[in-house]
Short mmCIF file of C-alpha atoms in Angstrom, two decimals:
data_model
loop_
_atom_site.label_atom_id
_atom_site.label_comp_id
_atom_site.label_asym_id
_atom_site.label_seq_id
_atom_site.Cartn_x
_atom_site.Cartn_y
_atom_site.Cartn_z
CA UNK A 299 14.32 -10.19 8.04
CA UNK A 300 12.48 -7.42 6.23
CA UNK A 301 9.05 -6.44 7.16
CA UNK A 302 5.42 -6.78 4.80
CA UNK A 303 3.30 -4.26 5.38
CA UNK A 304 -0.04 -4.04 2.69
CA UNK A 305 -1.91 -1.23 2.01
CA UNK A 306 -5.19 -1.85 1.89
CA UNK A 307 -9.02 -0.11 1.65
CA UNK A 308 -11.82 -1.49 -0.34
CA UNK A 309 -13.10 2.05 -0.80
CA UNK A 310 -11.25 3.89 -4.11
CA UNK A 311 -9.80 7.14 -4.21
CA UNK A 312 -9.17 7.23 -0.56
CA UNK A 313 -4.72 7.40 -1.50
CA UNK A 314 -3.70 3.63 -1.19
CA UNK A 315 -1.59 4.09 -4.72
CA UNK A 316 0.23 7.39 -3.31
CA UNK A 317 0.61 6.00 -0.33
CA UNK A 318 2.23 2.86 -1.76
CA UNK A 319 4.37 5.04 -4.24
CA UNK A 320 5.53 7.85 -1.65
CA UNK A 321 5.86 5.75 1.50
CA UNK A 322 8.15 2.86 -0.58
CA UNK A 323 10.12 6.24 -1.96
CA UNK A 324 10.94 8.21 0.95
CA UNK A 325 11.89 4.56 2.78
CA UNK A 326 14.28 3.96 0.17
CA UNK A 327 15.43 7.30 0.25
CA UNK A 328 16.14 6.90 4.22
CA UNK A 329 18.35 4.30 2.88
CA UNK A 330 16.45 1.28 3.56
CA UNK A 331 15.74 -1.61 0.75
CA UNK A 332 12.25 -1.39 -0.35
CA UNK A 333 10.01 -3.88 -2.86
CA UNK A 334 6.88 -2.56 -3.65
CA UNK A 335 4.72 -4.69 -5.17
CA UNK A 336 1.30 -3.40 -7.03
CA UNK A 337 -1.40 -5.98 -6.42
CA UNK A 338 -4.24 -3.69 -8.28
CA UNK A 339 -5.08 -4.61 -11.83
CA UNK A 340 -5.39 -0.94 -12.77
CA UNK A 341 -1.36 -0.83 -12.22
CA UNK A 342 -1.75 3.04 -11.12
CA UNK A 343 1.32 2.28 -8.73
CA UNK A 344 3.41 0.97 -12.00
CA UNK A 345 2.81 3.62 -14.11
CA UNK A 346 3.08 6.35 -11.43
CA UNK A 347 6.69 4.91 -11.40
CA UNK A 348 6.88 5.83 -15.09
CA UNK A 349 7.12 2.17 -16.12
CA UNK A 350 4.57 1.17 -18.53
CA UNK A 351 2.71 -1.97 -17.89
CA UNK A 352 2.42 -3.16 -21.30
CA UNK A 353 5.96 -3.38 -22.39
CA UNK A 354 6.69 -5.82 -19.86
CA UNK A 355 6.89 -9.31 -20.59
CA UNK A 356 6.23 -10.36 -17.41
CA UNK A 357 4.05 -8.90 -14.61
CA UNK A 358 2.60 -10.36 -10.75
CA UNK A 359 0.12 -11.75 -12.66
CA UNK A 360 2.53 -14.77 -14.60
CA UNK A 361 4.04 -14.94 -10.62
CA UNK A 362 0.76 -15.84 -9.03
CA UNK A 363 0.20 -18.32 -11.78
CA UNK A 364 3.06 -19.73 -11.72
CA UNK A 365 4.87 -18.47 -14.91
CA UNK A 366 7.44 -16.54 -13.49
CA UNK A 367 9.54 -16.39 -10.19
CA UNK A 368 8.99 -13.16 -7.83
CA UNK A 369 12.70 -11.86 -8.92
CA UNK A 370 11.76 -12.50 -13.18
CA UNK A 371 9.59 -9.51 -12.78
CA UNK A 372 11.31 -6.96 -10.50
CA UNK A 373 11.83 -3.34 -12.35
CA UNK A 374 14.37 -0.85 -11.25
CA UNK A 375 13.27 2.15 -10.55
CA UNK A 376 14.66 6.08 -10.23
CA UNK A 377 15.20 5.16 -6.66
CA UNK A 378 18.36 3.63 -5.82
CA UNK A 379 17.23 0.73 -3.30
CA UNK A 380 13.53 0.91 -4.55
CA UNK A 381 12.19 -2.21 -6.54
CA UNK A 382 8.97 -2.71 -8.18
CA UNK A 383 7.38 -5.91 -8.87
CA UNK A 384 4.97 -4.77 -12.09
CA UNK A 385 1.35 -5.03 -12.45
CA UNK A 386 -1.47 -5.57 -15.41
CA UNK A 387 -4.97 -5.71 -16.39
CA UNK A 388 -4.38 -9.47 -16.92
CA UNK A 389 -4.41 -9.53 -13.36
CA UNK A 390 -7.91 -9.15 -13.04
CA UNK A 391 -7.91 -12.55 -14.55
CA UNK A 392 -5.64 -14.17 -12.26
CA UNK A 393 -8.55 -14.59 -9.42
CA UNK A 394 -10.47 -17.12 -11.62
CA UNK A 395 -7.56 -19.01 -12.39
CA UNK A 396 -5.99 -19.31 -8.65
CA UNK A 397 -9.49 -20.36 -7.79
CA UNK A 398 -8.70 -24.13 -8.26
CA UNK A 399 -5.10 -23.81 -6.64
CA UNK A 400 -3.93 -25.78 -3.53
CA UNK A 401 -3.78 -22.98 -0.68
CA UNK A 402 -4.90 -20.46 -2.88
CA UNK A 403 -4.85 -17.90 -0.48
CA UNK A 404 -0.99 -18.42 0.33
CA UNK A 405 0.33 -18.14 -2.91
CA UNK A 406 1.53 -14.41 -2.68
CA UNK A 407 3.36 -14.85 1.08
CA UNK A 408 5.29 -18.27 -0.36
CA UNK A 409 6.58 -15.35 -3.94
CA UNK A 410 7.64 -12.59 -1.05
CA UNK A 411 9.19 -15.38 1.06
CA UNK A 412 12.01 -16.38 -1.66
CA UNK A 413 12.99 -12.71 -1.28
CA UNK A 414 12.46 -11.24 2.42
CA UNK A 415 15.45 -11.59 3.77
CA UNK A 416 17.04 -9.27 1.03
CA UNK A 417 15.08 -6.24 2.13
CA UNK A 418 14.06 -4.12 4.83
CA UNK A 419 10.53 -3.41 3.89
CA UNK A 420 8.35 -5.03 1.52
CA UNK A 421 5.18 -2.57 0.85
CA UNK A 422 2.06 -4.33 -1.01
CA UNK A 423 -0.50 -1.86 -3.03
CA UNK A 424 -3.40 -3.73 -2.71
CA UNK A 425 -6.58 -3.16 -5.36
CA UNK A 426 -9.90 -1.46 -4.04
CA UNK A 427 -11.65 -4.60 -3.53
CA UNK A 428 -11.83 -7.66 -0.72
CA UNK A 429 -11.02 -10.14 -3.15
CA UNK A 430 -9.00 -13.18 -3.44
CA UNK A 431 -5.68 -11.26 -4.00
CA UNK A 432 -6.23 -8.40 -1.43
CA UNK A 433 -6.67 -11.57 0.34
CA UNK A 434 -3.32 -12.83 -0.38
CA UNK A 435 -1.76 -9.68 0.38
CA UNK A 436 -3.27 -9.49 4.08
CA UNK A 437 -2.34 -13.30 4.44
CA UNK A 438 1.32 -12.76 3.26
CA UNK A 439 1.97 -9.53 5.40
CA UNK A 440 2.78 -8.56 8.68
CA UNK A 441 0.83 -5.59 9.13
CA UNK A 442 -1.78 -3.53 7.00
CA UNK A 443 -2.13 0.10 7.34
CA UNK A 444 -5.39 1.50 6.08
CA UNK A 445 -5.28 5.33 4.27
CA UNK A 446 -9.02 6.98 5.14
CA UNK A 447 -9.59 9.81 3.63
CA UNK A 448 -10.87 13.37 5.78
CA UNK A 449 -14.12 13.76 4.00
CA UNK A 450 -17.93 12.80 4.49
CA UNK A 451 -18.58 8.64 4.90
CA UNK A 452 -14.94 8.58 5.71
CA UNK A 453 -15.56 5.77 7.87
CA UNK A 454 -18.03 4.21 5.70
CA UNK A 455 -17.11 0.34 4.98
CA UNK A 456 -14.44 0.15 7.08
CA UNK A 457 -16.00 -2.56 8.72
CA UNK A 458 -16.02 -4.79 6.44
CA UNK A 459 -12.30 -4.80 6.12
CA UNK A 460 -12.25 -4.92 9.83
CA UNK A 461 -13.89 -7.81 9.49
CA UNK A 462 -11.92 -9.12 6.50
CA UNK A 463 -9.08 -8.62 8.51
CA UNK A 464 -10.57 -10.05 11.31
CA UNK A 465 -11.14 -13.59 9.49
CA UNK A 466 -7.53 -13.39 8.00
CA UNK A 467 -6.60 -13.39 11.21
CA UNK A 468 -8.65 -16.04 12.24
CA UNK A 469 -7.90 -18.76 9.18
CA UNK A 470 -4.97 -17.69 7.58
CA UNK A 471 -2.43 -15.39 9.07
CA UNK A 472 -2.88 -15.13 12.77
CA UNK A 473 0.00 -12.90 13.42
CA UNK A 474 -1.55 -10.17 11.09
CA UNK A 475 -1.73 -6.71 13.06
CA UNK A 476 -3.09 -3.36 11.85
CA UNK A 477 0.20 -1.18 11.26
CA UNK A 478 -2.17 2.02 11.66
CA UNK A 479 -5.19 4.23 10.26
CA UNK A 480 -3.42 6.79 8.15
CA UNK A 481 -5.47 10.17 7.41
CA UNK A 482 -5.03 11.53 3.76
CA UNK A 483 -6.47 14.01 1.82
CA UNK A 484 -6.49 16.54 5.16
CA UNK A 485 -7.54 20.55 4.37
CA UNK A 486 -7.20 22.56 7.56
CA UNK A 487 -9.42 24.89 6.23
CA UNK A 488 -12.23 22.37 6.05
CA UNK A 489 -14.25 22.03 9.55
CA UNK A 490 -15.19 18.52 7.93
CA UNK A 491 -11.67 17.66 7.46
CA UNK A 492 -11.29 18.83 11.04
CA UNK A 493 -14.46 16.65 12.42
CA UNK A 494 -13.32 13.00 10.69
CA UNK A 495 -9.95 13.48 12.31
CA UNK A 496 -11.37 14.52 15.84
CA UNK A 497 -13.70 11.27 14.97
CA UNK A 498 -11.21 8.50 13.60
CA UNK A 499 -8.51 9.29 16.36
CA UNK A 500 -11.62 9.14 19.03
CA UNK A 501 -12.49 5.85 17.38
CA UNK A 502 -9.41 4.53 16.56
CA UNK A 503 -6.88 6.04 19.19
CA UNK A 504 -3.51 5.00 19.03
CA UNK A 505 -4.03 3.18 16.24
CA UNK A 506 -4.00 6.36 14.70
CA UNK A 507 -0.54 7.52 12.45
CA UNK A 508 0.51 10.62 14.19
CA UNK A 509 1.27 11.76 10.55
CA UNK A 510 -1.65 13.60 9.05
CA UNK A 511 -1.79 13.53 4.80
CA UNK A 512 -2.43 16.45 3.72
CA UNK A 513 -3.90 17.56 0.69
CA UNK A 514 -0.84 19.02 -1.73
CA UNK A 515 -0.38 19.95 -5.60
CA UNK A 516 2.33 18.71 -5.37
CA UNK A 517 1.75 15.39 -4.56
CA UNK A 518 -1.33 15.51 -6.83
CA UNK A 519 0.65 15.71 -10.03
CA UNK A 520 3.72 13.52 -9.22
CA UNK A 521 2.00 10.96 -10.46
CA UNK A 522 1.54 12.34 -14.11
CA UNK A 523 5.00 13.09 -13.99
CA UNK A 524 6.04 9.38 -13.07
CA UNK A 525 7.82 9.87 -9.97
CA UNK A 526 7.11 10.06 -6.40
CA UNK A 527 6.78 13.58 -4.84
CA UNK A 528 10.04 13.27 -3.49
CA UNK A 529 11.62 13.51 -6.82
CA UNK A 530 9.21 15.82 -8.52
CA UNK A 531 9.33 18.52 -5.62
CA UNK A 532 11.59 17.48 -2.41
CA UNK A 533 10.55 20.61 -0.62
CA UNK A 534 7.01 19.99 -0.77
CA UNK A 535 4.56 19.30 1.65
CA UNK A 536 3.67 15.87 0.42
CA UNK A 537 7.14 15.15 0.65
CA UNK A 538 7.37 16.48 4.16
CA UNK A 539 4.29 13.97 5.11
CA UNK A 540 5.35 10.81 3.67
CA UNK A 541 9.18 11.52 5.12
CA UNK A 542 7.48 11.87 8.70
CA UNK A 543 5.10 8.87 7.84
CA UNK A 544 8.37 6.95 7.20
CA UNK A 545 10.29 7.74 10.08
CA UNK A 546 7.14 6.87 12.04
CA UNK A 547 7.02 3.27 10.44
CA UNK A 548 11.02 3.14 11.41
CA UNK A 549 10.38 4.13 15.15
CA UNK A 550 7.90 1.40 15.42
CA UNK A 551 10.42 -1.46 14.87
CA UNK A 552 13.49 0.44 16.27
#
């Protein structure tokens, strides 16, 4: 049975979308079957796969609905072994509508069921919010790992999806476990940088990813080019870091 791990910080900018893209990616590449699935309306995970979101007839948002089945929307990608289920703007709309829905919360983990035991990893890119389908995505996954980035009020509103967690764990999915606190956005050169590490691994300890993000051209234009870093520029360091991050991920189960 494959494993569903969400990626999740209500803060923006802090690297859940290349951490969604990249991790999925250099999985896939380590030969393991990988669905990512982009649960944030702003589809920056879709498009950074060079798939546009508005020529698709069908997106996560007609799945949560109801419209569609989980496998109606999956969308090859340049990956062999690396699936994407799609996402739209029209998902901002889909929260209003679950709203009245019997176990509203569920809705996502019954889609992802229908298709777990097909692959090894199922990796959720969750929007920068605590709403009701960030809330679906914690329910329906086995662990969470939460990017925070190495600058100033890193650690700011983490608590509150400690605590979001925290009550997911309580109501809905009790078997929910934090998969790890990955640091992204890392400049050695930057005592800061330096500082929130020393602090989050002090805080945190070894719930800590060994594997440090750091910050990488590379990785920062991948994105614009439609492909994960791995296929834009193998030898880079961004490449490097998401390969270790993977093989960390691998050790924990093996």
């Amino acid at each position: 049975m494959g494993k569903i791990i969400a990626i999740a910080n209500q803060k923006g900018g802090v690297g859940k979308t290349t951490t969604a893209i990249n991790l999925a990616a250099s999985l896939a590449v380590m030969e393991k079957k990988v669905l990512l699935v982009d649960a944030d309306p702003q589809a920056n995970t879709t498009s950074g796969l060079n798939i546009d979101p508005n020529l698709l007839s069908n997106s996560l948002y007609e799945c949560l609905i109801g419209k569609a089945t989980i496998e109606q929307v999956f969308c090859d990608t340049a990956i062999e072994g690396l699936k994407l289920v799609s996402s739209h703007i029209d998902l901002v709309g889909a929260e209003i509508e679950m709203l009245n829905l019997p176990q509203r919360e569920g809705i996502l983990k019954q889609l992802l069921t229908t298709v777990l035991d097909s692959y090894d990893y199922i990796i959720i890119d969750c929007s920068p919010s605590l709403g009701l389908i960030t809330v679906n995505a914690l329910t329906a996954a086995h662990s969470v790992i939460i990017p925070v980035q190495c600058e100033f009020f890193a650690l700011e509103g983490l608590g509150k999806l400690l605590n979001t967690i925290r009550i997911v764990q309580a109501r809905l999915n009790p078997t929910l476990e934090i998969e790890g606190f990955l640091l992204t956005m890392y400049d050695a050169r930057l005592r800061l940088a330096n500082q929130v590490v020393e602090e989050v691994r002090q805080h945190f300890g070894d719930m800590v990813f060994q594997t440090v993000i750091q910050r990488n051209v590379r990785l920062s234009e991948s994105p614009s080019h439609g492909k994960p870093v791995i296929l834009y520029d193998a030898a880079s360091m961004g490449t490097n870091n998401y390969l270790s991050l993977a093989k960390e991920i691998i050790r924990k189960i093996t």
